[in-house]
GROMACS .gro file of C-alpha atoms in nm:
model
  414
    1UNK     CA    1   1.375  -3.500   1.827
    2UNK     CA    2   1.164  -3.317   2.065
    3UNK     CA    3   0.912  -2.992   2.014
    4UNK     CA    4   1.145  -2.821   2.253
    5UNK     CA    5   1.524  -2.948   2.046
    6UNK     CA    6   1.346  -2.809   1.765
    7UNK     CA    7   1.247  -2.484   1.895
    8UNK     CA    8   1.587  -2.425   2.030
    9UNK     CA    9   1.749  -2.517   1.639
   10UNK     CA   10   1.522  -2.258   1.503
   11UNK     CA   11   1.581  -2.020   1.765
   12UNK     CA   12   1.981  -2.075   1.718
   13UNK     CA   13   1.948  -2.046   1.352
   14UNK     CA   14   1.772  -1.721   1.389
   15UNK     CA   15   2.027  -1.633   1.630
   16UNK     CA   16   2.333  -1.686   1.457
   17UNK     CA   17   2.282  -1.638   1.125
   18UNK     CA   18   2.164  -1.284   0.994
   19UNK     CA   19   1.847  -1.203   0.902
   20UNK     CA   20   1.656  -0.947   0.687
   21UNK     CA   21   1.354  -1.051   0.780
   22UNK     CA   22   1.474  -0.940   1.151
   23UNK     CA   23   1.722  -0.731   1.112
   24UNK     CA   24   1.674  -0.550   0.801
   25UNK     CA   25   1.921  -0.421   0.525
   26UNK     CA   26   2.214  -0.434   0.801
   27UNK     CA   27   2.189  -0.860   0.747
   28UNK     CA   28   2.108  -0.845   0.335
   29UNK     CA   29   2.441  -1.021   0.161
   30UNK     CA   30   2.393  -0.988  -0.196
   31UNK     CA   31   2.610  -1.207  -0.411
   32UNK     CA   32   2.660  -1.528  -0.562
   33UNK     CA   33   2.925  -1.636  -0.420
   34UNK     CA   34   2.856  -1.717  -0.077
   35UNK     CA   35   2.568  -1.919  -0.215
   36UNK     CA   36   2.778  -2.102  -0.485
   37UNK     CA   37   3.015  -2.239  -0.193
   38UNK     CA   38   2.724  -2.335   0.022
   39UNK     CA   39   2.545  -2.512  -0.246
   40UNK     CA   40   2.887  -2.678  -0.346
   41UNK     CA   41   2.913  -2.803   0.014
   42UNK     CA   42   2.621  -2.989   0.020
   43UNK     CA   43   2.662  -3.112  -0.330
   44UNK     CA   44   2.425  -2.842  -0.582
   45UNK     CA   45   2.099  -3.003  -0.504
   46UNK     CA   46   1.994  -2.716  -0.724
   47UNK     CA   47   2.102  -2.879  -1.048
   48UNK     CA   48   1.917  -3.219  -0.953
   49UNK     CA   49   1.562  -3.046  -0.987
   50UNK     CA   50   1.376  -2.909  -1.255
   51UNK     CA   51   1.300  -2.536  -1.093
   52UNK     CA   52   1.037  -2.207  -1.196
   53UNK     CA   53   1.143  -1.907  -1.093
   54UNK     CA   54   0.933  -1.621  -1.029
   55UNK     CA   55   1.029  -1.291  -0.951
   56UNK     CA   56   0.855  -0.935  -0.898
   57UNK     CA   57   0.803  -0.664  -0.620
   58UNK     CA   58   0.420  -0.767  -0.604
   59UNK     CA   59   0.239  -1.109  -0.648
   60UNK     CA   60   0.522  -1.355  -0.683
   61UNK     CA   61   0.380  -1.517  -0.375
   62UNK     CA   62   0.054  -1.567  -0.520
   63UNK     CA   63   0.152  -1.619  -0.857
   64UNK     CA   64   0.378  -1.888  -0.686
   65UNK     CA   65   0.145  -2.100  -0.531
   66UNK     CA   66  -0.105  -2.081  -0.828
   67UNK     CA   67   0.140  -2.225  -1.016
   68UNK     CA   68   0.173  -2.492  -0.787
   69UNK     CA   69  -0.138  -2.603  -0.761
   70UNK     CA   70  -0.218  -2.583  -1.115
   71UNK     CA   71   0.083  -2.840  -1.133
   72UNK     CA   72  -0.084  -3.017  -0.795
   73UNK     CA   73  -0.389  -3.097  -0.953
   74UNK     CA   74  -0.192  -3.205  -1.318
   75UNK     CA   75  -0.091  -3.477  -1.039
   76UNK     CA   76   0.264  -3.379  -1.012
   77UNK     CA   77   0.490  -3.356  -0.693
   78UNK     CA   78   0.590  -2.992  -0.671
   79UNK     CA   79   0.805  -2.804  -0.427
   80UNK     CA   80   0.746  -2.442  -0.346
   81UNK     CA   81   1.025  -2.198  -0.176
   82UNK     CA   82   0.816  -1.909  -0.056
   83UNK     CA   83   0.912  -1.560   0.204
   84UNK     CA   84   0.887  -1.509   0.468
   85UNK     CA   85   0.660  -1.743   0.691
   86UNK     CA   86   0.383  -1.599   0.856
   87UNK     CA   87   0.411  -1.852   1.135
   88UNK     CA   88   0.662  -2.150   1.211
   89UNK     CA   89   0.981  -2.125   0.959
   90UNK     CA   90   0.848  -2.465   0.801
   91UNK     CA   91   0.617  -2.273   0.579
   92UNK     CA   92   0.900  -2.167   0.358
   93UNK     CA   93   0.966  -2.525   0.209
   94UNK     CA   94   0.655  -2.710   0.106
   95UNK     CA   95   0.585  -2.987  -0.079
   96UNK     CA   96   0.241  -3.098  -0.244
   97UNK     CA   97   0.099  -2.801   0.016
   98UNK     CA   98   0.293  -2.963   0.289
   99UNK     CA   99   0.526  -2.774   0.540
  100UNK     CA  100   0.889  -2.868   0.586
  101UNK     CA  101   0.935  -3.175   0.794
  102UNK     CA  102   1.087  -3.062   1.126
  103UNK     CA  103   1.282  -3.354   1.167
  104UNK     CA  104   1.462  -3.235   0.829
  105UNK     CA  105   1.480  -2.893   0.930
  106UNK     CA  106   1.688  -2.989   1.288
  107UNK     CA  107   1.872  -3.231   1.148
  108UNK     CA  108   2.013  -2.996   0.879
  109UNK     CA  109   2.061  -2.677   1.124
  110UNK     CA  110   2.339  -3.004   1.257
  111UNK     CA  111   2.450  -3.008   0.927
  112UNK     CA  112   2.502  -2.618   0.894
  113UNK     CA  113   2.787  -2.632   1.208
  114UNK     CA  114   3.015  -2.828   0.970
  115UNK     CA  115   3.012  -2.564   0.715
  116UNK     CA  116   3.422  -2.409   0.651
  117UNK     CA  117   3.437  -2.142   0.843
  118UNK     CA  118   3.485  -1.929   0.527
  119UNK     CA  119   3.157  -1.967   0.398
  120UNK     CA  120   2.935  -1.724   0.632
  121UNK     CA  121   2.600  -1.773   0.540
  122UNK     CA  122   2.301  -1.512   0.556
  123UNK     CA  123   1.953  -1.648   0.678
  124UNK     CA  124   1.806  -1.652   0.367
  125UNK     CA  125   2.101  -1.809   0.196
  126UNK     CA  126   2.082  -2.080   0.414
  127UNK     CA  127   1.699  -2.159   0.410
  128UNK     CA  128   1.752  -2.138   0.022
  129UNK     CA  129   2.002  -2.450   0.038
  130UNK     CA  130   1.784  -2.605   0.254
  131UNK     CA  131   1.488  -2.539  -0.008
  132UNK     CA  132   1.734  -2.681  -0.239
  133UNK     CA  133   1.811  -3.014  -0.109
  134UNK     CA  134   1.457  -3.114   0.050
  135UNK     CA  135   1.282  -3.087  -0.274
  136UNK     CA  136   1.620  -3.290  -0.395
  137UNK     CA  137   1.521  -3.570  -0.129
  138UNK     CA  138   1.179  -3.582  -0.183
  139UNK     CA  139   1.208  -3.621  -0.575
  140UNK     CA  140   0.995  -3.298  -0.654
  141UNK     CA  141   0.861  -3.320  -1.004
  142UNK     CA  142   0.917  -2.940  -1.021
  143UNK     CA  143   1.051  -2.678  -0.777
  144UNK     CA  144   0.853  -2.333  -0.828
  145UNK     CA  145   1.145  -2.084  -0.618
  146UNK     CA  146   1.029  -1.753  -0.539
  147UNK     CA  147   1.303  -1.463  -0.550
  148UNK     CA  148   1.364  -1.303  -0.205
  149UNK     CA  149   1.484  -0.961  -0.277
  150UNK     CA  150   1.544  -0.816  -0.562
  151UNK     CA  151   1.663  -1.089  -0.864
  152UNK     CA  152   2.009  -1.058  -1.014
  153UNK     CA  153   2.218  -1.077  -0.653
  154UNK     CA  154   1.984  -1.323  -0.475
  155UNK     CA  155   2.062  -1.652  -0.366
  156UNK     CA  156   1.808  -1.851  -0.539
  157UNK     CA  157   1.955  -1.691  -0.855
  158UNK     CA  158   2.228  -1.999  -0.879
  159UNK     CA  159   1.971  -2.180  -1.008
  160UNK     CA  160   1.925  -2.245  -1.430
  161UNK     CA  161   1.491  -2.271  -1.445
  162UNK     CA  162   1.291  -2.425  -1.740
  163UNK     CA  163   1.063  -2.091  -1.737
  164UNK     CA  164   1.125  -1.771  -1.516
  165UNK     CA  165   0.866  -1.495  -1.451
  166UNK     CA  166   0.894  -1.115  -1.320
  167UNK     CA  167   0.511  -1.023  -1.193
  168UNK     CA  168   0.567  -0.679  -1.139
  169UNK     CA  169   0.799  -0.415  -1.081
  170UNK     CA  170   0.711  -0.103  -0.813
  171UNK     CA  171   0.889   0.038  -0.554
  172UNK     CA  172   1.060  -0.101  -0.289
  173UNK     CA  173   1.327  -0.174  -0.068
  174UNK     CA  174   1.472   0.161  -0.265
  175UNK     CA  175   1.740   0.137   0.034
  176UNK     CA  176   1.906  -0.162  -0.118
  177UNK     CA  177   1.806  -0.224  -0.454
  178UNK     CA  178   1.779   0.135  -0.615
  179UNK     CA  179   1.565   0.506  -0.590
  180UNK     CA  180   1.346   0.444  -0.918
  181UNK     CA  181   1.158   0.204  -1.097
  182UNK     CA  182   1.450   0.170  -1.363
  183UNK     CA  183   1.715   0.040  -1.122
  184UNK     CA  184   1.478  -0.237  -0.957
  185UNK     CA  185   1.313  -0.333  -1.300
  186UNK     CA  186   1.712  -0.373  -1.392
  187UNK     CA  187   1.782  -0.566  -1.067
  188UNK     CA  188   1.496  -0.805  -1.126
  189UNK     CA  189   1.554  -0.838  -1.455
  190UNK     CA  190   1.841  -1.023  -1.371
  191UNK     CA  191   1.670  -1.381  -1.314
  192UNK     CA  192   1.662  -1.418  -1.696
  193UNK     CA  193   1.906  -1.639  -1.806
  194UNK     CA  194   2.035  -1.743  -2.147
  195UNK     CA  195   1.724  -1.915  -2.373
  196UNK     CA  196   1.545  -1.966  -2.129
  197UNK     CA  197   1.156  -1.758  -2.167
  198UNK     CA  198   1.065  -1.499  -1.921
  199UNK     CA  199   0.751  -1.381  -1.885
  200UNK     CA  200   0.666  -1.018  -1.804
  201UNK     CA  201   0.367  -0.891  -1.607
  202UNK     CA  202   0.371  -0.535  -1.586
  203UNK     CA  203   0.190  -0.303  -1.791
  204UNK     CA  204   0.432  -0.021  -1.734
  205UNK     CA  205   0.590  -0.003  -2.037
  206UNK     CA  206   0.924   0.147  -1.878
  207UNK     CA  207   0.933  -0.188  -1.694
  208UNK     CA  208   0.820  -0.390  -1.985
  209UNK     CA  209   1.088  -0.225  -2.240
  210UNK     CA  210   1.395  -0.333  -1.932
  211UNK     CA  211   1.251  -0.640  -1.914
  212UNK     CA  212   1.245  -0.674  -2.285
  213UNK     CA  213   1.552  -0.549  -2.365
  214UNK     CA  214   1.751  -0.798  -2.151
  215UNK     CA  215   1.601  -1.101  -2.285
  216UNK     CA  216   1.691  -0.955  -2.644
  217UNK     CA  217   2.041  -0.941  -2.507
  218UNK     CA  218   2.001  -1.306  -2.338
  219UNK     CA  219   1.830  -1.446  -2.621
  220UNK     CA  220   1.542  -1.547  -2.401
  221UNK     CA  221   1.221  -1.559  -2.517
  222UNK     CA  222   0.967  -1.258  -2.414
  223UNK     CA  223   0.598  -1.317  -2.344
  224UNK     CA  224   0.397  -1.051  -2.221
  225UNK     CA  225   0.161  -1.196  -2.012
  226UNK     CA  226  -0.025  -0.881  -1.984
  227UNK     CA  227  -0.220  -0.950  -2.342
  228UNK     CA  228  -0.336  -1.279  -2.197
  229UNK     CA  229  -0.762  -1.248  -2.227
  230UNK     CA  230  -0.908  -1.490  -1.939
  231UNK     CA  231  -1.248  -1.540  -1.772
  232UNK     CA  232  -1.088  -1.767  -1.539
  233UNK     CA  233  -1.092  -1.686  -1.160
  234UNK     CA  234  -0.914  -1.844  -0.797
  235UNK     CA  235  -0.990  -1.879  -0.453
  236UNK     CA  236  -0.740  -1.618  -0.374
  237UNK     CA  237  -0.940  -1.307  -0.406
  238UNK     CA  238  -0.835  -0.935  -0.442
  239UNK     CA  239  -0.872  -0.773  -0.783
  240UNK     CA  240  -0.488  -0.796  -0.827
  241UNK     CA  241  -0.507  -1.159  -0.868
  242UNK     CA  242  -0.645  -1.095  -1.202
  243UNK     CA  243  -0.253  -0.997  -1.297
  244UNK     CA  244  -0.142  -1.298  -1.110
  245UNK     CA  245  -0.384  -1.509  -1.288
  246UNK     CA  246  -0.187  -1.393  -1.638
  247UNK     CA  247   0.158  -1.468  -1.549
  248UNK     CA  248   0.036  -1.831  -1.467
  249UNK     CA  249  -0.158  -1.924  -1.757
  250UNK     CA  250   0.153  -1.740  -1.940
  251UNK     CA  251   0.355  -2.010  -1.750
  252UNK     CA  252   0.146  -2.294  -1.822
  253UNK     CA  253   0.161  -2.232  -2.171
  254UNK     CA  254   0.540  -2.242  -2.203
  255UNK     CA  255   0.562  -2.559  -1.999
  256UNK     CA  256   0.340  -2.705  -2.227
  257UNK     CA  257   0.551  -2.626  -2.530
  258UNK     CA  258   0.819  -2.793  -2.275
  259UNK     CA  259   0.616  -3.134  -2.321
  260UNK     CA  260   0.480  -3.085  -1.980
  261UNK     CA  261   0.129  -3.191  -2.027
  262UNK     CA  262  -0.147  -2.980  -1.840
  263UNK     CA  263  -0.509  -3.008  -1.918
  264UNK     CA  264  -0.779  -2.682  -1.947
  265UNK     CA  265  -0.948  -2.856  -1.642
  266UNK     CA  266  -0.678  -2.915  -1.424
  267UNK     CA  267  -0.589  -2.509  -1.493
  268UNK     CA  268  -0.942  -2.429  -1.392
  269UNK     CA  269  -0.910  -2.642  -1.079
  270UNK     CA  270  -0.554  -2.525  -0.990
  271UNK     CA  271  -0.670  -2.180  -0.989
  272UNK     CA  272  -0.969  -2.238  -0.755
  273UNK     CA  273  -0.852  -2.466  -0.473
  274UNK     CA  274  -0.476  -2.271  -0.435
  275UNK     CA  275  -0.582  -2.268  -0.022
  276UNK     CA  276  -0.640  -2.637  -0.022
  277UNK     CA  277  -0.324  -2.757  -0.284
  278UNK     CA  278  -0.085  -2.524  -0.152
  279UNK     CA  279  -0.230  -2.369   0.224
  280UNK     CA  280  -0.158  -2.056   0.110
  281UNK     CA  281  -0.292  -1.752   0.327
  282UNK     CA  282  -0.219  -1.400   0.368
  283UNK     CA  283  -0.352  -1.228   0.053
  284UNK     CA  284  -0.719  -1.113   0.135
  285UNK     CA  285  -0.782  -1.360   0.330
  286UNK     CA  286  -1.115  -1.384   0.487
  287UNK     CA  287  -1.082  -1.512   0.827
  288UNK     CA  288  -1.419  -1.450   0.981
  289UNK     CA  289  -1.763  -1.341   0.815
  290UNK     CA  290  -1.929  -1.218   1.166
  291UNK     CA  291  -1.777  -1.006   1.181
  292UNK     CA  292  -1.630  -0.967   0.867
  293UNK     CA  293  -1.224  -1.012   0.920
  294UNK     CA  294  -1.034  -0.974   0.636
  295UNK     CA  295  -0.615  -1.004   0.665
  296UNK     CA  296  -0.371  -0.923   0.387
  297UNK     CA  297   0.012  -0.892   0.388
  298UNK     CA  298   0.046  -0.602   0.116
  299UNK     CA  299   0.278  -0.373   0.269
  300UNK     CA  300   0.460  -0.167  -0.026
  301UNK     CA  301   0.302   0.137  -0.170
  302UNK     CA  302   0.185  -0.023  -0.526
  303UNK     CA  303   0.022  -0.308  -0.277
  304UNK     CA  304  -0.101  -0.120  -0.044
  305UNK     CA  305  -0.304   0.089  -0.293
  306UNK     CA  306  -0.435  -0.215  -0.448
  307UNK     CA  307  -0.619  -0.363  -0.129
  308UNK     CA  308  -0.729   0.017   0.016
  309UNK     CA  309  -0.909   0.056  -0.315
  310UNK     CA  310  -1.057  -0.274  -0.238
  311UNK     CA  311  -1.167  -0.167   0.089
  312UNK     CA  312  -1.270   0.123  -0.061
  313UNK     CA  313  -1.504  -0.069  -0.229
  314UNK     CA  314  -1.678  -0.215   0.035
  315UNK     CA  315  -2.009   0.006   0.160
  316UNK     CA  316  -1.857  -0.101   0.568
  317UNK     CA  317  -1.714   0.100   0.871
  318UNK     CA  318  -1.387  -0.035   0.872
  319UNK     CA  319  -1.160  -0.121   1.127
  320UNK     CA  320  -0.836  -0.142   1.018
  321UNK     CA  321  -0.513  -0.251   1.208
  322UNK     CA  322  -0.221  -0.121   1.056
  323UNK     CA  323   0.192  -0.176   1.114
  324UNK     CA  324   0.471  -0.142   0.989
  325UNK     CA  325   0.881  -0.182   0.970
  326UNK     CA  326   1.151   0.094   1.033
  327UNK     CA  327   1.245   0.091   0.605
  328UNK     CA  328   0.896   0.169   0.548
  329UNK     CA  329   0.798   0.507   0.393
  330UNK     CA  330   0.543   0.562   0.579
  331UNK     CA  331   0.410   0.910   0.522
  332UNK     CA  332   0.334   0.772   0.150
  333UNK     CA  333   0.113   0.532   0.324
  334UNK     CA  334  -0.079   0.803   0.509
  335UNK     CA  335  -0.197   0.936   0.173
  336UNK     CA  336  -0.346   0.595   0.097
  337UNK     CA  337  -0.565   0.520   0.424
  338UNK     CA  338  -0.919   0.379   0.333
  339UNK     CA  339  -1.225   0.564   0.376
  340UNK     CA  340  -1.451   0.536   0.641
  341UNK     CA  341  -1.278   0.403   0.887
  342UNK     CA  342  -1.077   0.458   1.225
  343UNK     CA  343  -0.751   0.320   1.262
  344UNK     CA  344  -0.587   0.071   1.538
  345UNK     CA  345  -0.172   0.162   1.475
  346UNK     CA  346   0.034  -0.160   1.645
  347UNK     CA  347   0.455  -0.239   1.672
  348UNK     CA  348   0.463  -0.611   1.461
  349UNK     CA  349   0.661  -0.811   1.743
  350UNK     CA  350   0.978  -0.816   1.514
  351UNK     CA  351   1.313  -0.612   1.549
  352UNK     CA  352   1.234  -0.443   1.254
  353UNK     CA  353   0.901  -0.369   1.374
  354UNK     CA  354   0.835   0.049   1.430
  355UNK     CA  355   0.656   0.143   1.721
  356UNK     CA  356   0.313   0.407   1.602
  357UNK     CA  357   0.469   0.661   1.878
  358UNK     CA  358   0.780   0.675   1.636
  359UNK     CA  359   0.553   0.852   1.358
  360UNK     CA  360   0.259   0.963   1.549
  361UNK     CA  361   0.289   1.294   1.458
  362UNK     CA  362   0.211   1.177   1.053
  363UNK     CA  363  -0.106   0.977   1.231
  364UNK     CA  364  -0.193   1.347   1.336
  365UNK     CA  365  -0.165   1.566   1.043
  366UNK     CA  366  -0.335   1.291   0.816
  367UNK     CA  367  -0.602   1.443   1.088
  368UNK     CA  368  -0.772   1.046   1.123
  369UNK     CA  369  -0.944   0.867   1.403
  370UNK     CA  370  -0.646   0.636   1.580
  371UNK     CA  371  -0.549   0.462   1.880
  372UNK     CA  372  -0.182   0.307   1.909
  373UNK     CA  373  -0.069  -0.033   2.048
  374UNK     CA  374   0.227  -0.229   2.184
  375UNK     CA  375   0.103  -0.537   2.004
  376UNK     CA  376  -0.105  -0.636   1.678
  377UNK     CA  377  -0.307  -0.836   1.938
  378UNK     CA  378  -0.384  -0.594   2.156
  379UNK     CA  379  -0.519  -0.374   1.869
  380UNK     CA  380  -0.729  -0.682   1.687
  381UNK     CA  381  -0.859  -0.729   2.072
  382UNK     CA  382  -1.023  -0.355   2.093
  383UNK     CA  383  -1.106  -0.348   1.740
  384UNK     CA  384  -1.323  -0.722   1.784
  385UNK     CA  385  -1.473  -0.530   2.113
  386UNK     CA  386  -1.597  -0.213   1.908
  387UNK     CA  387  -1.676  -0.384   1.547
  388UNK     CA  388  -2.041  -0.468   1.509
  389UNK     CA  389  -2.151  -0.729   1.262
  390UNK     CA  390  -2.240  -0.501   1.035
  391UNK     CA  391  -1.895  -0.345   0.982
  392UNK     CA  392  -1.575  -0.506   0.960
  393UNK     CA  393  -1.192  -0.567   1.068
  394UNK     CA  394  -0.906  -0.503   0.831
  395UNK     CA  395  -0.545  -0.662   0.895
  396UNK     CA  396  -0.238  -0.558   0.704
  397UNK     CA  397   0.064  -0.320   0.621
  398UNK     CA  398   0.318  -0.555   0.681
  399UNK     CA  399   0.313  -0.939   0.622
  400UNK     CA  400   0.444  -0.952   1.018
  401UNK     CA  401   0.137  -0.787   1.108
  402UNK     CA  402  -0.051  -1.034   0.958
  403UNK     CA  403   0.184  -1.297   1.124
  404UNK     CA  404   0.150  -1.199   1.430
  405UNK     CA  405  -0.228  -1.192   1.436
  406UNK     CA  406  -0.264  -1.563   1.285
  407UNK     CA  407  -0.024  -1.682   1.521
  408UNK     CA  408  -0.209  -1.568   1.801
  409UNK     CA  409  -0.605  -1.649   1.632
  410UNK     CA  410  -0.615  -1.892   1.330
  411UNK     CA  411  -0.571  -2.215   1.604
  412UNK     CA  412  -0.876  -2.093   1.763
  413UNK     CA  413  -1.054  -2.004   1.495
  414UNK     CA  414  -0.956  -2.320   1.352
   0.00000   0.00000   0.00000
């Protein structure tokens, strides 16, 4: 198989098959059942592995790949089903920190064209399966499988977990999975499965009672991770990884009453060398000190607070690059913009992505210092050219922002 075979796979894939991540709510299939035949076709990998599953509107991704290198550095084998990739499709399926084999990936897009012609697969649906039956191959120890959207109607929801996990609950995606907290809290809630322990961790204690109440009704044992007292820290900063941090030691404590043997320093160490064990980036992450770069992929209102207070908290001029999709609500965003800063407004490269001419008239009455772009690249390029050492460069509002500017500058950084 060739670099260019490859490319064109992953470009039919993309192609035929529809996407959220592209195409938005128009290509989201909720549902089991599609997923049930699909996984049935290629023999329910899903049931050979012992899977996590973590859940949330905010930090699953983090929590996620803490988790997995906790279990890393324990010395197992772990697979981790993360979304969406920042860069090449491989990141989605890792294993011990290690993207996706290509040669997998193209042989199984092969595999796909077999499939009955009455089992029309989504994107996601598909690169779940595919999740599914690498780790299967390559004998995982554990598979830690992030939800996509939502919880009870998403695909990885086939699966029956040793421990699931809901980080948080705010809002978005209202458009598909409901206008207030209540509805999405009820939606996510709907990972937890029969005796099998859920941990919460929101402090909201509307969230927290849904949450609750379900694994009453389930059986499922409830730990609120949200009690948890820790001096422990990671290498993925922010402030909201201290809520992150929770949820996994909450998760490393039930696995140990599972048998699953995981020592205080191996917790300590998983914690503080996620970026090495897993390769995770994305979530404050620093990618130059001179000057000062910093890119995160927090792009709903709850997340979005959480880093501008950070930057908030940094005595800087900013300059921050901002984007964003069409299902964004983006006037709640204006009321959120850091201080001290002027503002470089770019179109991510995706279908989805919104053009800052669509909405420049909130960039006016939020009555801000702003220039507008065709291309996250084009903005980092004047922000670099104005930014002294002494101030610095902010990257975010959508995680395809952030893609988009580490496809075109982490190689050459690197």
């Amino acid at each position: 198989m060739t670099n260019e075979q490859y490319q064109e796979a992953i470009d039919w894939l993309f192609v035929q098959m529809p996407n959220y991540q592209i195409d938005g709510q128009q290509a989201y299939k909720p549902g089991l059942d599609n997923i049930t035949k699909l996984c049935a076709f290629f023999g329910n990998p899903q049931d050979k592995i012992k899977c996590i599953h973590i859940g949330g509107t905010n930090g699953k991704g983090s929590s996620s790949n803490m988790l997995a290198s906790v279990l890393q550095e324990t010395g197992y084998k772990i697979g981790l089903y993360n979304s969406p990739h920042l860069i090449d499709f491989t990141e989605r399926i890792k294993v011990n920190g290690k993207n996706c084999n290509k040669e997998f990936v193209f042989d199984f897009i092969q595999k796909l064209k077999t499939i009955p012609e009455d089992i029309r697969p989504s994107f996601f649906e598909f690169t779940t399966i595919m999740a599914f039956e690498y780790f299967y191959q390559q004998q995982v120890d554990f598979a830690i499988i992030e939800v996509g959207l939502g919880g009870r109607l998403d695909s990885t929801n086939i699966i029956k977990p040793l421990i699931s996990a809901i980080t948080n609950v705010q809002l978005d995606h209202q458009n598909i999975l409901g206008d207030t907290i209540e509805e999405i809290a009820t939606e996510k809630a709907g990972i937890i499965k029969s005796n099998i322990p859920i941990i919460s961790g929101d402090d909201n204690e509307v969230v927290k009672n849904i949450i609750r109440e379900k694994a009453i009704k389930e059986n499922a044992p409830f730990i609120d991770s949200t009690y948890i007292d820790t001096s422990l820290s990671s290498d993925l900063k922010g402030n909201y990884q201290q809520k992150n941090i929770r949820v996994v030691l909450a998760a490393v404590e039930e696995l140990r009453k599972l048998k699953v043997p995981i020592s205080d320093k191996d917790l300590e160490n998983g914690l503080l060398h996620v970026h090495q064990n897993t390769g995770f980036i994305g979530r404050w992450f620093e990618f130059s000190k001179n000057p000062l770069t910093i890119c995160d992929t927090g792009h709903n209102q709850a997340g979005l607070e959480y880093v501008f207070s950070q930057l908030n908290s940094i005595d800087r001029h900013k300059h921050v690059i901002l984007g964003f999709v069409n299902d964004k609500k983006i006037d709640d965003v204006m009321n959120l913009l850091p201080e001290n800063s002027e503002f470089y407004f770019a179109k991510p490269s995706v279908n989805r992505g919104r053009h800052p001419k669509d909405y420049e008239n909130l960039l006016q009455e939020a009555k801000i210092f702003y220039k507008i772009f065709d291309s996250v690249q084009e903005a980092y390029l004047a922000a670099k050219e104005r930014c002294t050492n002494e101030e610095m460069i902010f990257i975010g509002g959508s995680n395809f922002v952030v893609g988009d500017f580490l496809e075109k500058n982490l190689e050459i950084s690197e």
